[in-house]
Every structure is written in structure tokens, then in C-alpha cells.
Short mmCIF file of N, CA and C in Angstrom, two decimals:
data_model
loop_
_atom_site.label_atom_id
_atom_site.label_comp_id
_atom_site.label_asym_id
_atom_site.label_seq_id
_atom_site.Cartn_x
_atom_site.Cartn_y
_atom_site.Cartn_z
N MET A 1 -15.95 18.78 -7.34
CA MET A 1 -14.63 18.53 -6.83
C MET A 1 -13.59 19.24 -7.69
N THR A 2 -12.60 19.76 -7.06
CA THR A 2 -11.58 20.46 -7.82
C THR A 2 -10.52 19.49 -8.30
N ALA A 3 -10.01 19.76 -9.46
CA ALA A 3 -8.94 18.94 -10.01
C ALA A 3 -7.61 19.46 -9.51
N VAL A 4 -6.63 18.57 -9.47
CA VAL A 4 -5.28 18.97 -9.14
C VAL A 4 -4.72 19.64 -10.38
N THR A 5 -4.17 20.86 -10.23
CA THR A 5 -3.65 21.57 -11.39
C THR A 5 -2.43 20.86 -11.95
N LYS A 6 -2.17 21.12 -13.20
CA LYS A 6 -1.04 20.49 -13.87
C LYS A 6 0.27 20.81 -13.15
N ARG A 7 0.41 22.04 -12.68
CA ARG A 7 1.63 22.47 -12.01
C ARG A 7 1.81 21.77 -10.66
N ALA A 8 0.71 21.49 -9.96
CA ALA A 8 0.78 20.94 -8.61
C ALA A 8 0.81 19.42 -8.56
N ARG A 9 0.45 18.74 -9.66
CA ARG A 9 0.29 17.29 -9.58
C ARG A 9 1.57 16.55 -9.27
N LEU A 10 2.67 16.89 -9.90
CA LEU A 10 3.91 16.16 -9.68
C LEU A 10 4.44 16.36 -8.27
N PRO A 11 4.55 17.60 -7.76
CA PRO A 11 5.03 17.76 -6.39
C PRO A 11 4.13 17.07 -5.35
N LEU A 12 2.82 17.11 -5.56
CA LEU A 12 1.90 16.46 -4.63
C LEU A 12 2.10 14.95 -4.65
N ALA A 13 2.18 14.36 -5.83
CA ALA A 13 2.39 12.91 -5.94
C ALA A 13 3.73 12.52 -5.33
N VAL A 14 4.77 13.30 -5.62
CA VAL A 14 6.10 13.01 -5.08
C VAL A 14 6.07 13.08 -3.55
N LEU A 15 5.41 14.09 -3.01
CA LEU A 15 5.31 14.23 -1.55
C LEU A 15 4.59 13.02 -0.93
N ILE A 16 3.47 12.64 -1.50
CA ILE A 16 2.71 11.51 -0.97
C ILE A 16 3.51 10.22 -1.09
N VAL A 17 4.11 9.99 -2.26
CA VAL A 17 4.85 8.74 -2.48
C VAL A 17 6.09 8.67 -1.59
N LEU A 18 6.87 9.75 -1.55
CA LEU A 18 8.08 9.72 -0.71
C LEU A 18 7.73 9.59 0.77
N SER A 19 6.69 10.27 1.22
CA SER A 19 6.27 10.15 2.62
C SER A 19 5.80 8.73 2.93
N GLY A 20 4.98 8.19 2.05
CA GLY A 20 4.46 6.84 2.27
C GLY A 20 5.54 5.79 2.25
N VAL A 21 6.39 5.83 1.23
CA VAL A 21 7.47 4.85 1.13
C VAL A 21 8.46 5.04 2.28
N GLY A 22 8.77 6.28 2.62
CA GLY A 22 9.70 6.54 3.72
C GLY A 22 9.19 6.01 5.05
N CYS A 23 7.93 6.29 5.37
CA CYS A 23 7.35 5.78 6.62
C CYS A 23 7.30 4.26 6.61
N ASP A 24 6.92 3.69 5.49
CA ASP A 24 6.84 2.24 5.37
C ASP A 24 8.21 1.59 5.58
N GLN A 25 9.20 2.07 4.87
CA GLN A 25 10.52 1.46 4.97
C GLN A 25 11.17 1.68 6.34
N ALA A 26 10.94 2.85 6.93
CA ALA A 26 11.50 3.12 8.26
C ALA A 26 10.88 2.19 9.31
N THR A 27 9.57 2.01 9.25
CA THR A 27 8.92 1.14 10.24
C THR A 27 9.29 -0.33 10.01
N LYS A 28 9.47 -0.72 8.77
CA LYS A 28 9.90 -2.10 8.50
C LYS A 28 11.33 -2.33 9.01
N GLN A 29 12.18 -1.33 8.86
CA GLN A 29 13.55 -1.46 9.38
C GLN A 29 13.53 -1.59 10.90
N LEU A 30 12.68 -0.81 11.56
CA LEU A 30 12.53 -0.93 13.01
C LEU A 30 12.00 -2.31 13.39
N ALA A 31 11.06 -2.82 12.62
CA ALA A 31 10.51 -4.15 12.89
C ALA A 31 11.61 -5.21 12.78
N VAL A 32 12.44 -5.11 11.76
CA VAL A 32 13.54 -6.07 11.60
C VAL A 32 14.47 -5.98 12.81
N GLN A 33 14.83 -4.77 13.20
CA GLN A 33 15.78 -4.57 14.30
C GLN A 33 15.21 -4.93 15.66
N GLN A 34 13.95 -4.60 15.90
CA GLN A 34 13.40 -4.73 17.25
C GLN A 34 12.48 -5.93 17.46
N LEU A 35 11.87 -6.44 16.39
CA LEU A 35 10.85 -7.48 16.57
C LEU A 35 11.26 -8.86 16.09
N ARG A 36 12.19 -8.93 15.13
CA ARG A 36 12.57 -10.24 14.59
C ARG A 36 13.17 -11.10 15.71
N GLY A 37 12.65 -12.31 15.83
CA GLY A 37 13.17 -13.24 16.83
C GLY A 37 12.64 -13.02 18.24
N THR A 38 11.67 -12.13 18.38
CA THR A 38 11.11 -11.88 19.72
C THR A 38 9.62 -12.26 19.72
N PRO A 39 9.06 -12.53 20.90
CA PRO A 39 7.62 -12.78 20.96
C PRO A 39 6.85 -11.49 20.65
N PRO A 40 5.59 -11.61 20.24
CA PRO A 40 4.80 -10.41 19.95
C PRO A 40 4.71 -9.48 21.15
N LEU A 41 4.68 -8.19 20.87
CA LEU A 41 4.48 -7.17 21.90
C LEU A 41 3.02 -6.74 21.86
N SER A 42 2.41 -6.62 23.03
CA SER A 42 0.99 -6.31 23.11
C SER A 42 0.79 -4.94 23.74
N PHE A 43 -0.14 -4.15 23.17
CA PHE A 43 -0.45 -2.82 23.67
C PHE A 43 -1.96 -2.62 23.72
N MET A 44 -2.40 -1.69 24.56
CA MET A 44 -3.82 -1.32 24.65
C MET A 44 -4.70 -2.55 24.88
N GLN A 45 -4.34 -3.32 25.91
CA GLN A 45 -5.08 -4.53 26.27
C GLN A 45 -5.19 -5.50 25.09
N ASP A 46 -4.10 -5.64 24.37
CA ASP A 46 -3.94 -6.56 23.24
C ASP A 46 -4.76 -6.18 22.00
N ILE A 47 -5.21 -4.93 21.92
CA ILE A 47 -5.86 -4.48 20.69
C ILE A 47 -4.81 -4.36 19.59
N VAL A 48 -3.62 -3.89 19.96
CA VAL A 48 -2.51 -3.73 19.01
C VAL A 48 -1.40 -4.69 19.39
N ARG A 49 -0.96 -5.47 18.42
CA ARG A 49 0.20 -6.34 18.60
C ARG A 49 1.24 -5.99 17.56
N LEU A 50 2.48 -5.95 17.99
CA LEU A 50 3.60 -5.82 17.08
C LEU A 50 4.25 -7.19 17.00
N GLN A 51 4.24 -7.77 15.81
CA GLN A 51 4.67 -9.15 15.62
C GLN A 51 5.37 -9.27 14.26
N TYR A 52 6.62 -9.65 14.27
CA TYR A 52 7.40 -9.74 13.04
C TYR A 52 6.94 -10.92 12.18
N ALA A 53 6.79 -10.67 10.90
CA ALA A 53 6.46 -11.74 9.95
C ALA A 53 7.03 -11.38 8.59
N GLU A 54 7.39 -12.39 7.84
CA GLU A 54 7.81 -12.21 6.45
C GLU A 54 6.76 -12.89 5.58
N ASN A 55 6.19 -12.15 4.67
CA ASN A 55 5.08 -12.61 3.85
C ASN A 55 5.55 -12.81 2.41
N GLN A 56 5.46 -14.04 1.92
CA GLN A 56 5.83 -14.32 0.53
C GLN A 56 4.69 -14.05 -0.43
N GLY A 57 3.47 -13.96 0.10
CA GLY A 57 2.30 -13.77 -0.75
C GLY A 57 1.92 -12.31 -0.87
N ALA A 58 0.68 -12.11 -1.25
CA ALA A 58 0.14 -10.76 -1.36
C ALA A 58 -0.49 -10.39 -0.02
N PHE A 59 -1.45 -9.48 -0.04
CA PHE A 59 -2.11 -9.00 1.17
C PHE A 59 -2.59 -10.16 2.03
N LEU A 60 -2.19 -10.16 3.30
CA LEU A 60 -2.56 -11.18 4.28
C LEU A 60 -2.18 -12.60 3.85
N GLY A 61 -1.11 -12.72 3.08
CA GLY A 61 -0.58 -14.03 2.71
C GLY A 61 -1.25 -14.68 1.51
N LEU A 62 -2.16 -13.98 0.85
CA LEU A 62 -2.81 -14.54 -0.32
C LEU A 62 -1.76 -14.89 -1.37
N GLY A 63 -1.73 -16.11 -1.81
CA GLY A 63 -0.77 -16.55 -2.81
C GLY A 63 0.47 -17.18 -2.23
N ASN A 64 0.55 -17.35 -0.91
CA ASN A 64 1.72 -17.99 -0.30
C ASN A 64 1.99 -19.38 -0.86
N SER A 65 0.95 -20.10 -1.23
CA SER A 65 1.11 -21.48 -1.67
C SER A 65 1.50 -21.60 -3.15
N LEU A 66 1.56 -20.50 -3.86
CA LEU A 66 1.98 -20.55 -5.27
C LEU A 66 3.46 -20.89 -5.35
N SER A 67 3.87 -21.43 -6.49
CA SER A 67 5.29 -21.75 -6.68
C SER A 67 6.10 -20.44 -6.69
N PRO A 68 7.38 -20.53 -6.34
CA PRO A 68 8.22 -19.32 -6.35
C PRO A 68 8.23 -18.61 -7.71
N GLU A 69 8.20 -19.37 -8.80
CA GLU A 69 8.22 -18.77 -10.13
C GLU A 69 6.94 -17.99 -10.39
N VAL A 70 5.79 -18.57 -10.05
CA VAL A 70 4.51 -17.90 -10.26
C VAL A 70 4.42 -16.66 -9.37
N ARG A 71 4.86 -16.79 -8.11
CA ARG A 71 4.86 -15.62 -7.20
C ARG A 71 5.72 -14.51 -7.78
N PHE A 72 6.89 -14.85 -8.33
CA PHE A 72 7.77 -13.83 -8.90
C PHE A 72 7.08 -13.11 -10.05
N TRP A 73 6.52 -13.86 -11.00
CA TRP A 73 5.90 -13.23 -12.16
C TRP A 73 4.64 -12.46 -11.78
N LEU A 74 3.87 -12.97 -10.85
CA LEU A 74 2.61 -12.34 -10.48
C LEU A 74 2.83 -11.18 -9.50
N LEU A 75 3.59 -11.42 -8.44
CA LEU A 75 3.72 -10.43 -7.37
C LEU A 75 4.86 -9.45 -7.55
N THR A 76 5.82 -9.77 -8.39
CA THR A 76 6.92 -8.83 -8.62
C THR A 76 6.80 -8.20 -10.01
N VAL A 77 6.82 -9.00 -11.05
CA VAL A 77 6.83 -8.46 -12.41
C VAL A 77 5.50 -7.79 -12.74
N ALA A 78 4.39 -8.51 -12.59
CA ALA A 78 3.08 -7.93 -12.93
C ALA A 78 2.77 -6.72 -12.07
N THR A 79 3.10 -6.81 -10.79
CA THR A 79 2.86 -5.66 -9.91
C THR A 79 3.72 -4.47 -10.31
N ALA A 80 4.96 -4.70 -10.68
CA ALA A 80 5.84 -3.61 -11.13
C ALA A 80 5.26 -2.93 -12.37
N VAL A 81 4.75 -3.71 -13.29
CA VAL A 81 4.13 -3.16 -14.50
C VAL A 81 2.90 -2.32 -14.13
N LEU A 82 2.07 -2.84 -13.24
CA LEU A 82 0.89 -2.09 -12.80
C LEU A 82 1.27 -0.79 -12.09
N LEU A 83 2.30 -0.84 -11.26
CA LEU A 83 2.74 0.37 -10.56
C LEU A 83 3.31 1.40 -11.53
N LEU A 84 4.04 0.95 -12.53
CA LEU A 84 4.55 1.85 -13.56
C LEU A 84 3.39 2.49 -14.31
N GLY A 85 2.40 1.68 -14.67
CA GLY A 85 1.21 2.21 -15.35
C GLY A 85 0.48 3.22 -14.49
N LEU A 86 0.36 2.95 -13.19
CA LEU A 86 -0.29 3.89 -12.28
C LEU A 86 0.49 5.19 -12.18
N ALA A 87 1.80 5.10 -12.10
CA ALA A 87 2.63 6.31 -12.03
C ALA A 87 2.47 7.16 -13.29
N ILE A 88 2.48 6.52 -14.45
CA ILE A 88 2.30 7.24 -15.71
C ILE A 88 0.92 7.87 -15.77
N PHE A 89 -0.10 7.12 -15.35
CA PHE A 89 -1.47 7.63 -15.33
C PHE A 89 -1.56 8.89 -14.45
N LEU A 90 -0.94 8.86 -13.28
CA LEU A 90 -0.98 10.02 -12.38
C LEU A 90 -0.31 11.24 -13.01
N ILE A 91 0.73 11.00 -13.79
CA ILE A 91 1.45 12.12 -14.40
C ILE A 91 0.68 12.72 -15.58
N VAL A 92 0.08 11.88 -16.39
CA VAL A 92 -0.57 12.40 -17.60
C VAL A 92 -2.04 12.76 -17.40
N GLN A 93 -2.70 12.18 -16.43
CA GLN A 93 -4.13 12.44 -16.22
C GLN A 93 -4.30 13.53 -15.16
N TRP A 94 -4.06 14.76 -15.54
CA TRP A 94 -4.03 15.83 -14.55
C TRP A 94 -5.40 16.45 -14.28
N LYS A 95 -6.41 16.14 -15.03
CA LYS A 95 -7.75 16.69 -14.79
C LYS A 95 -8.56 15.82 -13.83
N MET A 96 -7.89 15.04 -13.07
CA MET A 96 -8.51 14.13 -12.12
C MET A 96 -8.93 14.91 -10.86
N PRO A 97 -10.07 14.55 -10.24
CA PRO A 97 -10.43 15.19 -8.98
C PRO A 97 -9.33 14.99 -7.93
N ARG A 98 -9.16 15.97 -7.07
CA ARG A 98 -8.08 15.97 -6.09
C ARG A 98 -8.11 14.71 -5.21
N LEU A 99 -9.28 14.32 -4.72
CA LEU A 99 -9.37 13.16 -3.84
C LEU A 99 -8.95 11.88 -4.56
N SER A 100 -9.33 11.74 -5.81
CA SER A 100 -8.91 10.57 -6.59
C SER A 100 -7.40 10.57 -6.80
N PHE A 101 -6.85 11.73 -7.07
CA PHE A 101 -5.41 11.86 -7.27
C PHE A 101 -4.66 11.46 -6.01
N ILE A 102 -5.11 11.95 -4.86
CA ILE A 102 -4.48 11.61 -3.58
C ILE A 102 -4.62 10.11 -3.32
N ALA A 103 -5.81 9.58 -3.57
CA ALA A 103 -6.06 8.15 -3.33
C ALA A 103 -5.12 7.29 -4.17
N LEU A 104 -5.01 7.58 -5.45
CA LEU A 104 -4.15 6.79 -6.32
C LEU A 104 -2.67 6.97 -5.97
N SER A 105 -2.30 8.14 -5.49
CA SER A 105 -0.92 8.37 -5.04
C SER A 105 -0.62 7.52 -3.80
N CYS A 106 -1.60 7.37 -2.91
CA CYS A 106 -1.44 6.50 -1.74
C CYS A 106 -1.28 5.04 -2.15
N VAL A 107 -2.08 4.60 -3.10
CA VAL A 107 -1.96 3.22 -3.61
C VAL A 107 -0.56 3.02 -4.21
N LEU A 108 -0.10 4.00 -4.98
CA LEU A 108 1.24 3.91 -5.57
C LEU A 108 2.30 3.85 -4.48
N ALA A 109 2.19 4.68 -3.46
CA ALA A 109 3.16 4.68 -2.36
C ALA A 109 3.21 3.32 -1.67
N GLY A 110 2.06 2.77 -1.35
CA GLY A 110 2.03 1.47 -0.70
C GLY A 110 2.56 0.36 -1.59
N GLY A 111 2.19 0.40 -2.85
CA GLY A 111 2.69 -0.60 -3.78
C GLY A 111 4.20 -0.55 -3.93
N LEU A 112 4.74 0.67 -4.00
CA LEU A 112 6.20 0.81 -4.11
C LEU A 112 6.90 0.35 -2.83
N GLY A 113 6.31 0.65 -1.67
CA GLY A 113 6.90 0.20 -0.40
C GLY A 113 7.02 -1.31 -0.35
N ASN A 114 5.96 -2.00 -0.73
CA ASN A 114 6.01 -3.47 -0.72
C ASN A 114 6.89 -4.01 -1.85
N MET A 115 6.94 -3.30 -2.99
CA MET A 115 7.80 -3.73 -4.09
C MET A 115 9.28 -3.66 -3.68
N ILE A 116 9.64 -2.62 -2.97
CA ILE A 116 11.03 -2.50 -2.48
C ILE A 116 11.36 -3.72 -1.63
N ASP A 117 10.45 -4.11 -0.74
CA ASP A 117 10.68 -5.29 0.08
C ASP A 117 10.89 -6.54 -0.77
N ARG A 118 10.03 -6.73 -1.76
CA ARG A 118 10.13 -7.93 -2.60
C ARG A 118 11.49 -7.98 -3.30
N LEU A 119 11.98 -6.84 -3.73
CA LEU A 119 13.26 -6.80 -4.44
C LEU A 119 14.44 -6.99 -3.50
N VAL A 120 14.34 -6.46 -2.29
CA VAL A 120 15.44 -6.50 -1.33
C VAL A 120 15.45 -7.80 -0.50
N HIS A 121 14.27 -8.35 -0.24
CA HIS A 121 14.15 -9.50 0.66
C HIS A 121 13.75 -10.79 -0.06
N ASP A 122 14.26 -10.97 -1.26
CA ASP A 122 14.06 -12.22 -2.00
C ASP A 122 12.58 -12.60 -2.12
N GLY A 123 11.76 -11.64 -2.51
CA GLY A 123 10.35 -11.90 -2.76
C GLY A 123 9.45 -11.83 -1.54
N ARG A 124 10.00 -11.49 -0.38
CA ARG A 124 9.22 -11.42 0.85
C ARG A 124 8.96 -9.97 1.24
N VAL A 125 7.83 -9.75 1.92
CA VAL A 125 7.47 -8.44 2.44
C VAL A 125 7.47 -8.52 3.96
N ILE A 126 8.02 -7.51 4.62
CA ILE A 126 8.06 -7.46 6.08
C ILE A 126 6.73 -6.92 6.58
N ASP A 127 6.08 -7.68 7.47
CA ASP A 127 4.84 -7.27 8.12
C ASP A 127 5.08 -7.27 9.62
N PHE A 128 4.31 -6.45 10.34
CA PHE A 128 4.54 -6.38 11.78
C PHE A 128 3.35 -5.88 12.60
N LEU A 129 2.27 -5.49 12.01
CA LEU A 129 1.12 -4.95 12.74
C LEU A 129 -0.03 -5.96 12.76
N ASN A 130 -0.68 -6.08 13.91
CA ASN A 130 -1.82 -6.97 14.05
C ASN A 130 -2.80 -6.29 15.00
N LEU A 131 -4.05 -6.19 14.58
CA LEU A 131 -5.08 -5.55 15.39
C LEU A 131 -6.19 -6.54 15.71
N GLY A 132 -6.86 -6.33 16.82
CA GLY A 132 -7.99 -7.20 17.12
C GLY A 132 -8.53 -7.03 18.51
N LEU A 133 -9.64 -7.70 18.71
CA LEU A 133 -10.29 -7.78 20.01
C LEU A 133 -10.49 -9.26 20.31
N GLY A 134 -9.88 -9.73 21.38
CA GLY A 134 -9.99 -11.14 21.73
C GLY A 134 -9.47 -12.01 20.63
N SER A 135 -10.28 -13.00 20.23
CA SER A 135 -9.85 -13.92 19.17
C SER A 135 -10.12 -13.37 17.76
N LEU A 136 -10.82 -12.26 17.67
CA LEU A 136 -11.10 -11.63 16.37
C LEU A 136 -9.93 -10.70 16.02
N ARG A 137 -9.08 -11.13 15.09
CA ARG A 137 -7.86 -10.39 14.78
C ARG A 137 -7.69 -10.24 13.27
N THR A 138 -6.99 -9.20 12.88
CA THR A 138 -6.60 -9.05 11.48
C THR A 138 -5.42 -9.97 11.22
N GLY A 139 -5.03 -10.08 9.98
CA GLY A 139 -3.75 -10.71 9.67
C GLY A 139 -2.65 -9.71 10.02
N ILE A 140 -1.42 -10.11 9.81
CA ILE A 140 -0.29 -9.22 10.08
C ILE A 140 -0.03 -8.40 8.82
N PHE A 141 0.11 -7.09 8.99
CA PHE A 141 0.24 -6.19 7.85
C PHE A 141 1.28 -5.12 8.16
N ASN A 142 1.43 -4.12 7.25
CA ASN A 142 2.44 -3.08 7.40
C ASN A 142 1.88 -1.73 6.96
N ILE A 143 2.70 -0.71 7.02
CA ILE A 143 2.28 0.65 6.66
C ILE A 143 1.93 0.74 5.17
N ALA A 144 2.64 0.03 4.32
CA ALA A 144 2.31 0.03 2.89
C ALA A 144 0.90 -0.50 2.66
N ASP A 145 0.54 -1.55 3.39
CA ASP A 145 -0.81 -2.10 3.28
C ASP A 145 -1.86 -1.09 3.72
N ILE A 146 -1.53 -0.30 4.75
CA ILE A 146 -2.45 0.76 5.21
C ILE A 146 -2.60 1.81 4.12
N ALA A 147 -1.51 2.19 3.46
CA ALA A 147 -1.57 3.18 2.39
C ALA A 147 -2.41 2.68 1.23
N ILE A 148 -2.23 1.42 0.86
CA ILE A 148 -3.00 0.85 -0.25
C ILE A 148 -4.48 0.80 0.13
N THR A 149 -4.78 0.27 1.30
CA THR A 149 -6.17 0.16 1.74
C THR A 149 -6.81 1.53 1.89
N GLY A 150 -6.07 2.47 2.50
CA GLY A 150 -6.58 3.84 2.64
C GLY A 150 -6.83 4.48 1.30
N GLY A 151 -5.93 4.26 0.34
CA GLY A 151 -6.11 4.80 -1.00
C GLY A 151 -7.34 4.23 -1.68
N VAL A 152 -7.57 2.94 -1.52
CA VAL A 152 -8.76 2.31 -2.12
C VAL A 152 -10.03 2.86 -1.49
N VAL A 153 -10.02 3.03 -0.16
CA VAL A 153 -11.19 3.60 0.53
C VAL A 153 -11.43 5.04 0.05
N LEU A 154 -10.37 5.83 -0.06
CA LEU A 154 -10.52 7.21 -0.56
C LEU A 154 -11.05 7.22 -1.99
N LEU A 155 -10.58 6.29 -2.81
CA LEU A 155 -11.06 6.20 -4.19
C LEU A 155 -12.55 5.85 -4.22
N TRP A 156 -12.96 4.97 -3.35
CA TRP A 156 -14.37 4.61 -3.24
C TRP A 156 -15.19 5.83 -2.81
N ILE A 157 -14.71 6.58 -1.81
CA ILE A 157 -15.39 7.80 -1.36
C ILE A 157 -15.47 8.80 -2.51
N ALA A 158 -14.37 8.95 -3.24
CA ALA A 158 -14.36 9.88 -4.38
C ALA A 158 -15.38 9.47 -5.42
N SER A 159 -15.53 8.17 -5.64
CA SER A 159 -16.51 7.72 -6.63
C SER A 159 -17.94 7.99 -6.18
N LEU A 160 -18.17 7.96 -4.88
CA LEU A 160 -19.50 8.28 -4.35
C LEU A 160 -19.82 9.76 -4.47
N ARG A 161 -18.78 10.59 -4.39
CA ARG A 161 -18.95 12.04 -4.45
C ARG A 161 -18.98 12.57 -5.88
N ALA A 162 -18.57 11.76 -6.83
CA ALA A 162 -18.51 12.22 -8.22
C ALA A 162 -19.90 12.50 -8.76
N ASP A 163 -19.96 13.48 -9.66
CA ASP A 163 -21.23 13.79 -10.31
C ASP A 163 -21.66 12.61 -11.16
N PRO A 164 -22.92 12.22 -11.04
CA PRO A 164 -23.37 11.11 -11.88
C PRO A 164 -23.36 11.49 -13.35
N GLN A 165 -23.03 10.55 -14.19
CA GLN A 165 -22.98 10.79 -15.62
C GLN A 165 -24.41 10.77 -16.17
N PRO A 166 -24.75 11.72 -17.01
CA PRO A 166 -26.08 11.69 -17.60
C PRO A 166 -26.23 10.46 -18.51
N THR A 167 -27.41 9.89 -18.50
CA THR A 167 -27.64 8.72 -19.35
C THR A 167 -28.28 9.17 -20.66
N GLU A 168 -27.95 8.45 -21.68
CA GLU A 168 -28.51 8.74 -23.01
C GLU A 168 -29.93 8.19 -23.07
N PRO A 169 -30.90 8.95 -23.60
CA PRO A 169 -32.28 8.42 -23.68
C PRO A 169 -32.41 7.37 -24.74
#
């Protein structure tokens, strides 16, 4: 696998992060304007639903039952520190395989998109997408969640493609 060159890493990361955050925030703004206070909209024989939700927890509402103080420290402060660490890692670790670099940039984009929501919407994240067949449905999620999940999947694929490390006898 080829590494992202030192010269190309920053523009590539900026492009991925700005595109991801921009798409995420634009779709969330549309969800607020068009979906808040309305019944869910159904498409493709109810495979896709657009349904407004505000999530105080993490992915799919995990942590909703935590106290507001714990949610703030865990989902805002700790996540901000992790995102800062990830951004620094992407900048200084330039000998990373291209797929891993893209994957981690996607995770950063999604994390920043949801972090913006937490800061602007009093600790809540705007969600609006729901997929499923019949009674088998996902939770309600957003574009940032897709970026994070896609980045993790790409990172997993990159790890499968990586050259195995030789073992010491």
C-alpha cells in the first residue's frame, strides 16, 4: 500500500474533513427545517425513513440515561480530546498507508460533525435517517455517523490488507 506523501496529507485530510462536516451539517440543517415536528417520511417502500430526532447519548442513544454532567464530560470533553489527538496523529504520522489515512480522516470528520452539534444544541446531536425492512430497523442516525462507521470499516479493511509483521523466533 502506498503512503500518503507529506506534501499531500494536509490537503487530503482538510478536503475529507471539510466535505464530511459540510455534508453532515447541511443535512442536519435541512432535517431541522423540514422534519422537526412532522411525522416520519417514508421512501422506497419504507426501506428509508426520514425522521427527526435529537440524541443526547452516543451512537444510537448509548448513554442517554447518564446524568447530564457525566454525558458532558464523556461525550463532549473526552470526545473533543480524542478528536484533537486524532487530528494531531493525522498531521504527524505521514507514513501511514493511504487507506488508513482516509479512514481516520473520515472518523475525524464524523466526530467533528457530531461535536459541532453537541456544542451548538446543548449536548444533543441531530439524527434523521432510519433504514430497515419491515420491523427490522436501524436506530436513527446521521451523516456523521455514516462517516465514522465508514471510516472504521475502511480501517478494518486496511488492517486486513496490511503486510503481516514477521514474528521473532
